[in-house]
Short mmCIF file of C-alpha atoms in Angstrom, two decimals:
data_model
loop_
_atom_site.label_atom_id
_atom_site.label_comp_id
_atom_site.label_asym_id
_atom_site.label_seq_id
_atom_site.Cartn_x
_atom_site.Cartn_y
_atom_site.Cartn_z
CA MET P 174 -44.79 52.38 -31.12
CA LYS P 175 -47.06 49.31 -31.31
CA LYS P 176 -45.09 47.78 -34.14
CA PHE P 177 -41.74 48.51 -31.99
CA SER P 178 -43.38 46.66 -29.13
CA ALA P 179 -44.38 43.95 -31.05
CA PHE P 180 -40.70 43.60 -32.33
CA VAL P 181 -39.43 43.78 -28.97
CA LEU P 182 -41.89 40.85 -27.73
CA VAL P 183 -40.47 38.67 -30.69
CA LEU P 184 -37.13 39.32 -29.71
CA ALA P 185 -37.74 38.16 -26.26
CA LEU P 186 -39.68 35.05 -27.41
CA PHE P 187 -36.69 34.30 -29.68
CA ALA P 188 -34.33 34.48 -26.66
CA PHE P 189 -36.29 32.36 -24.57
CA MET P 190 -36.58 29.70 -27.14
CA THR P 191 -32.78 29.63 -27.94
CA ALA P 192 -32.30 29.49 -24.24
CA LEU P 193 -34.24 26.20 -23.82
CA PRO P 194 -31.46 23.86 -24.82
CA ILE P 195 -29.02 25.54 -22.62
CA ALA P 196 -31.30 24.85 -19.90
CA SER P 197 -31.36 21.07 -20.70
CA HIS P 198 -27.57 21.24 -19.92
CA ALA P 199 -28.10 22.51 -16.41
CA ALA P 200 -25.62 21.92 -13.51
CA PRO P 201 -25.88 18.41 -12.29
CA GLU P 202 -27.86 17.88 -8.81
CA VAL P 203 -24.80 16.06 -7.35
CA SER P 204 -21.31 16.41 -8.06
CA LEU P 205 -19.00 14.13 -6.03
CA ARG P 206 -15.07 14.20 -6.08
CA PHE P 207 -13.54 10.78 -6.61
CA ALA P 208 -9.97 10.35 -5.33
CA GLY P 209 -7.39 7.89 -6.60
CA GLN P 210 -3.87 7.25 -6.18
CA PHE P 211 -2.65 5.60 -9.33
CA PRO P 212 -1.68 7.55 -12.64
CA PRO P 213 -4.22 8.38 -15.12
CA GLU P 214 -2.94 5.33 -17.20
CA HIS P 215 -3.48 2.84 -14.67
CA THR P 216 -6.18 0.25 -15.08
CA ALA P 217 -7.71 1.26 -11.50
CA THR P 218 -8.29 4.83 -12.62
CA GLY P 219 -9.66 3.39 -15.79
CA TYR P 220 -12.27 1.77 -13.44
CA MET P 221 -12.77 4.95 -11.84
CA ASN P 222 -13.78 6.62 -15.12
CA GLU P 223 -15.90 3.88 -15.97
CA ILE P 224 -17.80 4.19 -12.86
CA ALA P 225 -18.16 8.06 -13.28
CA LYS P 226 -19.29 7.51 -16.80
CA GLU P 227 -21.89 4.86 -16.31
CA VAL P 228 -23.34 6.56 -13.31
CA LYS P 229 -23.76 9.64 -15.20
CA GLU P 230 -25.54 8.07 -18.01
CA LYS P 231 -27.64 5.88 -15.81
CA SER P 232 -28.71 9.10 -13.68
CA LYS P 233 -29.29 11.05 -17.05
CA GLY P 234 -26.46 13.46 -15.94
CA ARG P 235 -27.89 14.22 -12.37
CA ILE P 236 -24.93 12.74 -10.86
CA GLU P 237 -21.44 13.90 -11.93
CA ILE P 238 -18.41 12.28 -10.47
CA LYS P 239 -15.10 13.99 -11.15
CA VAL P 240 -12.12 11.59 -10.88
CA TYR P 241 -8.87 13.06 -9.46
CA PRO P 242 -6.13 10.43 -10.01
CA ALA P 243 -2.52 10.26 -9.07
CA ASN P 244 -2.78 11.43 -5.38
CA GLN P 245 -4.09 14.85 -6.47
CA LEU P 246 -6.25 15.17 -3.31
CA GLY P 247 -3.60 13.49 -0.81
CA ASP P 248 -2.02 10.04 -0.33
CA TYR P 249 -4.39 7.30 0.94
CA THR P 250 -4.19 8.31 4.68
CA LEU P 251 -5.23 11.68 4.06
CA VAL P 252 -7.80 10.66 1.66
CA HIS P 253 -9.15 8.51 4.29
CA GLN P 254 -9.50 11.21 6.95
CA GLU P 255 -10.94 13.66 4.36
CA LEU P 256 -13.67 10.92 3.85
CA ILE P 257 -14.36 10.94 7.57
CA LYS P 258 -14.51 14.74 7.47
CA GLY P 259 -16.79 14.80 4.29
CA THR P 260 -14.60 16.93 2.57
CA ILE P 261 -13.84 14.24 -0.52
CA ASP P 262 -16.92 12.10 -1.55
CA MET P 263 -15.47 9.16 -2.90
CA ALA P 264 -12.17 7.21 -3.10
CA LEU P 265 -10.36 4.13 -4.73
CA ILE P 266 -7.32 3.79 -2.32
CA SER P 267 -5.20 1.45 -0.44
CA THR P 268 -6.98 0.16 2.66
CA PRO P 269 -5.64 2.42 5.67
CA GLY P 270 -5.04 0.89 9.03
CA ASP P 271 -3.64 3.67 10.90
CA ILE P 272 -6.71 4.46 12.81
CA ASP P 273 -8.06 1.28 13.12
CA PRO P 274 -5.30 -1.71 12.35
CA ARG P 275 -8.04 -4.44 11.90
CA MET P 276 -8.71 -3.00 8.57
CA ASN P 277 -5.20 -4.45 7.68
CA PHE P 278 -6.82 -7.66 7.39
CA VAL P 279 -7.00 -7.61 3.72
CA TYR P 280 -2.96 -7.67 3.81
CA ILE P 281 -3.09 -10.95 6.09
CA ASN P 282 -1.16 -13.83 4.11
CA GLY P 283 -2.65 -17.31 3.54
CA TYR P 284 -6.23 -16.99 3.47
CA CYS P 285 -6.76 -17.36 -0.18
CA ALA P 286 -4.75 -19.15 -2.96
CA GLY P 287 -6.67 -18.60 -6.10
CA TYR P 288 -9.39 -16.52 -8.14
CA ASN P 289 -12.24 -18.91 -7.67
CA GLN P 290 -12.00 -18.64 -3.86
CA LEU P 291 -11.39 -14.80 -4.22
CA LYS P 292 -14.84 -14.35 -5.97
CA ASP P 293 -16.59 -15.64 -2.83
CA ILE P 294 -14.32 -14.05 -0.23
CA PHE P 295 -14.58 -10.39 -1.73
CA LYS P 296 -18.29 -10.37 -2.91
CA PRO P 297 -21.03 -8.19 -1.62
CA GLY P 298 -22.52 -9.75 1.33
CA SER P 299 -19.26 -11.87 2.25
CA TRP P 300 -17.68 -11.74 5.77
CA ALA P 301 -14.84 -9.65 4.46
CA PHE P 302 -17.01 -7.24 2.83
CA LYS P 303 -19.39 -6.86 5.70
CA LYS P 304 -16.46 -6.65 8.09
CA MET P 305 -14.68 -3.83 6.01
CA ASP P 306 -17.90 -2.11 5.95
CA GLU P 307 -18.77 -2.25 9.68
CA LEU P 308 -15.04 -1.15 10.42
CA ASN P 309 -15.20 1.90 8.09
CA GLN P 310 -18.96 2.90 8.95
CA ALA P 311 -17.59 3.06 12.63
CA LEU P 312 -15.22 5.87 11.39
CA GLY P 313 -17.78 7.66 9.43
CA VAL P 314 -16.88 6.08 6.17
CA LYS P 315 -19.18 3.74 3.85
CA PHE P 316 -17.08 0.64 2.21
CA LEU P 317 -18.34 -0.19 -1.34
CA GLY P 318 -16.14 -3.03 -2.63
CA PHE P 319 -12.69 -4.22 -3.21
CA ASN P 320 -10.53 -3.69 -6.22
CA VAL P 321 -8.05 -6.49 -7.10
CA GLU P 322 -4.68 -6.15 -8.87
CA GLY P 323 -3.55 -9.60 -8.72
CA PHE P 324 -2.04 -12.45 -6.48
CA ILE P 325 1.40 -11.78 -5.00
CA GLY P 326 4.41 -13.83 -5.82
CA ILE P 327 8.06 -14.00 -5.07
CA ALA P 328 10.85 -12.33 -7.49
CA SER P 329 14.25 -13.77 -6.86
CA THR P 330 17.85 -13.59 -8.33
CA LYS P 331 18.43 -17.16 -6.98
CA PRO P 332 16.40 -20.37 -7.20
CA LEU P 333 14.30 -21.07 -4.08
CA LYS P 334 14.97 -24.53 -2.42
CA ASP P 335 11.70 -26.45 -2.08
CA PRO P 336 9.33 -23.54 -2.44
CA LEU P 337 6.37 -25.34 -1.47
CA ASN P 338 7.61 -26.88 1.63
CA PRO P 339 7.46 -24.22 4.41
CA LYS P 340 9.53 -26.28 6.69
CA VAL P 341 12.96 -25.69 4.65
CA ASP P 342 14.63 -22.59 4.55
CA LYS P 343 14.43 -21.22 1.07
CA GLY P 344 18.13 -20.38 0.77
CA VAL P 345 17.47 -16.30 0.05
CA LEU P 346 17.37 -13.16 1.91
CA CYS P 347 13.72 -11.65 1.06
CA ARG P 348 12.64 -8.07 1.03
CA VAL P 349 9.39 -7.94 2.82
CA PRO P 350 6.77 -4.80 3.13
CA ASN P 351 6.99 -3.09 6.55
CA MET P 352 4.00 -4.72 8.03
CA ALA P 353 3.62 -7.55 10.15
CA PRO P 354 1.27 -9.79 8.12
CA TYR P 355 3.88 -10.09 5.24
CA LYS P 356 6.83 -10.46 7.67
CA LEU P 357 5.14 -13.43 9.60
CA GLY P 358 3.97 -14.90 6.43
CA ALA P 359 7.21 -14.92 4.68
CA GLU P 360 8.98 -16.33 7.64
CA ALA P 361 6.23 -19.10 8.18
CA MET P 362 7.08 -20.11 4.47
CA GLY P 363 10.81 -20.43 4.93
CA PHE P 364 12.18 -16.90 3.92
CA ARG P 365 14.68 -15.01 5.81
CA THR P 366 13.53 -11.26 5.76
CA VAL P 367 14.66 -7.86 5.72
CA THR P 368 12.55 -4.69 5.31
CA ILE P 369 13.47 -2.31 2.22
CA PRO P 370 11.39 0.58 0.95
CA TYR P 371 9.65 0.08 -2.15
CA SER P 372 11.73 2.48 -4.13
CA ASP P 373 14.78 0.71 -3.57
CA LEU P 374 13.81 -2.77 -4.70
CA TYR P 375 15.53 -2.71 -8.05
CA THR P 376 18.84 -1.45 -6.47
CA ALA P 377 18.47 -4.05 -3.78
CA LEU P 378 18.19 -6.80 -6.13
CA GLN P 379 20.78 -5.45 -8.30
CA THR P 380 23.46 -5.09 -5.70
CA GLY P 381 22.55 -8.29 -3.49
CA VAL P 382 21.23 -6.28 -0.55
CA ALA P 383 18.33 -8.92 -1.04
CA ASP P 384 18.06 -11.97 -3.22
CA ALA P 385 14.31 -11.84 -3.43
CA VAL P 386 11.33 -9.43 -3.18
CA ASP P 387 8.08 -10.14 -1.60
CA GLY P 388 4.96 -8.16 -2.06
CA LEU P 389 4.41 -7.78 -5.62
CA PRO P 390 2.03 -9.14 -8.28
CA PRO P 391 3.34 -10.23 -11.72
CA ALA P 392 2.37 -6.78 -13.32
CA ALA P 393 4.51 -4.93 -10.79
CA CYS P 394 7.53 -7.40 -11.04
CA TYR P 395 7.58 -7.18 -14.73
CA THR P 396 7.13 -3.25 -15.00
CA ILE P 397 9.89 -2.44 -12.36
CA LEU P 398 12.04 -5.49 -11.79
CA LYS P 399 12.41 -7.60 -15.03
CA ASP P 400 15.80 -6.57 -15.80
CA VAL P 401 16.90 -7.90 -12.39
CA THR P 402 14.59 -10.90 -11.75
CA LYS P 403 15.62 -14.47 -12.95
CA TYR P 404 12.95 -16.33 -11.26
CA TRP P 405 9.50 -15.87 -10.46
CA TYR P 406 7.42 -17.95 -8.00
CA GLN P 407 3.50 -17.48 -8.19
CA LEU P 408 2.85 -18.41 -4.59
CA ASN P 409 -0.56 -16.76 -4.41
CA TYR P 410 0.01 -16.40 -0.66
CA SER P 411 -1.74 -12.51 -0.60
CA ILE P 412 -3.65 -10.36 -2.66
CA GLU P 413 -2.59 -6.83 -3.99
CA ASN P 414 -5.72 -4.84 -3.62
CA GLU P 415 -7.75 -1.49 -2.60
CA SER P 416 -11.03 -0.38 -1.28
CA TYR P 417 -13.90 1.72 -2.78
CA MET P 418 -15.08 3.87 -0.15
CA MET P 419 -17.50 7.03 0.07
CA SER P 420 -17.90 9.53 2.93
CA MET P 421 -20.89 8.58 5.15
CA LYS P 422 -21.83 12.43 5.15
CA THR P 423 -22.22 11.92 1.39
CA TRP P 424 -23.72 8.62 1.40
CA ASN P 425 -26.73 9.91 3.69
CA LYS P 426 -27.25 12.90 1.55
CA LEU P 427 -28.05 10.62 -1.55
CA LYS P 428 -31.49 9.40 -2.49
CA PRO P 429 -31.82 5.68 -1.88
CA ALA P 430 -31.88 5.10 -5.53
CA ASP P 431 -28.87 7.04 -6.09
CA GLN P 432 -27.33 5.09 -3.51
CA LYS P 433 -28.11 1.71 -5.17
CA LEU P 434 -27.05 3.17 -8.34
CA ILE P 435 -23.65 4.06 -7.19
CA ALA P 436 -23.21 0.76 -5.10
CA ASP P 437 -24.31 -1.56 -7.90
CA THR P 438 -22.12 0.36 -10.25
CA VAL P 439 -19.11 -0.20 -8.00
CA ALA P 440 -20.03 -3.88 -7.30
CA LYS P 441 -19.90 -4.45 -10.97
CA MET P 442 -16.56 -2.76 -11.47
CA ALA P 443 -15.06 -4.69 -8.50
CA GLU P 444 -16.12 -7.92 -9.79
CA LYS P 445 -14.47 -6.99 -13.23
CA SER P 446 -11.36 -6.07 -11.42
CA ILE P 447 -10.86 -9.96 -10.42
CA THR P 448 -11.66 -11.00 -14.05
CA ILE P 449 -8.95 -8.48 -15.22
CA ALA P 450 -6.29 -9.35 -12.61
CA LYS P 451 -6.44 -12.85 -13.28
CA LYS P 452 -5.62 -12.12 -16.90
CA ASP P 453 -3.17 -9.44 -16.09
CA ASP P 454 -1.36 -12.12 -13.92
CA GLU P 455 -1.05 -14.65 -16.81
CA LYS P 456 -0.25 -11.88 -19.35
CA TYR P 457 2.51 -10.64 -17.25
CA MET P 458 3.97 -13.98 -16.40
CA ASP P 459 4.05 -14.67 -20.16
CA LEU P 460 6.22 -11.56 -20.64
CA MET P 461 8.40 -12.56 -17.86
CA ARG P 462 9.01 -15.82 -19.88
CA LYS P 463 9.63 -13.99 -22.94
CA GLN P 464 12.12 -11.89 -20.86
CA GLY P 465 14.01 -15.23 -19.80
CA ILE P 466 12.77 -15.15 -16.48
CA LYS P 467 11.94 -18.81 -15.07
CA VAL P 468 8.25 -18.95 -13.88
CA PHE P 469 6.69 -21.20 -11.65
CA THR P 470 3.04 -21.61 -11.10
CA TYR P 471 0.94 -24.03 -9.07
CA SER P 472 -2.46 -25.24 -8.28
CA GLU P 473 -4.44 -24.36 -5.38
CA LYS P 474 -4.07 -27.73 -3.92
CA GLU P 475 -0.28 -27.77 -4.09
CA LEU P 476 -0.32 -24.35 -2.40
CA LEU P 477 -2.27 -25.54 0.75
CA PRO P 478 0.76 -26.53 2.93
CA ILE P 479 1.91 -22.83 2.59
CA GLN P 480 -1.61 -21.36 3.55
CA LYS P 481 -1.67 -23.94 6.50
CA ALA P 482 1.64 -22.69 7.53
CA VAL P 483 1.19 -19.05 7.20
CA ALA P 484 -2.41 -19.48 8.83
CA VAL P 485 -0.71 -20.47 12.24
CA THR P 486 1.08 -17.04 12.68
CA TRP P 487 -2.43 -15.38 12.61
CA ASP P 488 -2.41 -15.50 16.26
CA LYS P 489 0.55 -13.15 16.35
CA LEU P 490 -1.44 -10.58 15.08
CA ALA P 491 -3.82 -10.44 18.03
CA ASP P 492 -1.85 -7.55 19.64
CA THR P 493 -2.63 -5.22 17.10
CA MET P 494 -6.04 -6.59 15.54
CA THR P 495 -7.30 -8.00 18.75
CA LYS P 496 -8.03 -11.61 19.64
CA PRO P 497 -11.88 -11.43 19.16
CA PHE P 498 -11.19 -10.14 15.90
CA MET P 499 -8.64 -12.58 14.79
CA ASP P 500 -10.89 -15.41 16.11
CA GLU P 501 -13.45 -14.33 13.85
CA PHE P 502 -11.09 -13.97 10.89
CA LYS P 503 -10.07 -17.41 11.36
CA LYS P 504 -13.43 -18.77 11.78
CA ALA P 505 -14.33 -17.10 8.48
CA LEU P 506 -11.20 -17.54 6.22
CA ALA P 507 -9.00 -20.37 7.55
CA PRO P 508 -7.86 -22.53 4.88
CA LYS P 509 -9.40 -26.00 4.93
#
């Protein structure tokens, strides 16, 4: 009997020891759902995966971030609402202005004309960063950083007339996104405008419903419009970008050290996006040239007249963004 008891004890001890490695792979202390709007192969989704990997490694597995790309958790307006509720933890999405239109300030045209300026404008501690965080926190969302995809230009089937002179009619009917900043900005640059859905851009240029398209960086133009575009003008009058966000309910549950880890990791990825976006702009403009598209680029100094002409229209946004806000925006970002 004693031998049997000893045998059972040995088996129990063996079972305990073999269970130790399993214990080292226990469930993480913190599990976060990270919502995105782009396909799995998109650069922005890659940034999300990099953030998840680095946070997991630096937290030694305590924090697990699961990435949900391609609108799996809803479109950007729904995801933002879920961030407010705390039912989604993190997101990289287009900045929504449906609740507070002032958040659309990132889509205002003319406040930046080059990547050197952009690094200062979007960095942590800048006016744009602090203002976006302030507006989001009022709704229950923590802003963590900007993701930059590229500077926007004009794709056209016809040559533009005097593209750098805002006083000259450009001689084309230009599609603009259905947002006041884009319409005002394009018209200030000398374009006649029409609103056409994003999904219809190719057909619009192909059939002549529009002669030109506003609202795309070089990568998007090359990807969807290269077969119908004959001219590309890199006017840098607006920036294609999204926002990294976290639910304040999630943020407040995190330890200060974990807050810093996530914020620092996102900040590093946001800065990386600017570097990659610049390279992507150059890469896709080269591909356009190889496609036979005539590409025109300009210095920040050459683009200044456009910036100043567009800035004159900013006061017209006061109805939706409020005059105090636009006064603050002008003070911080007016072209000099």
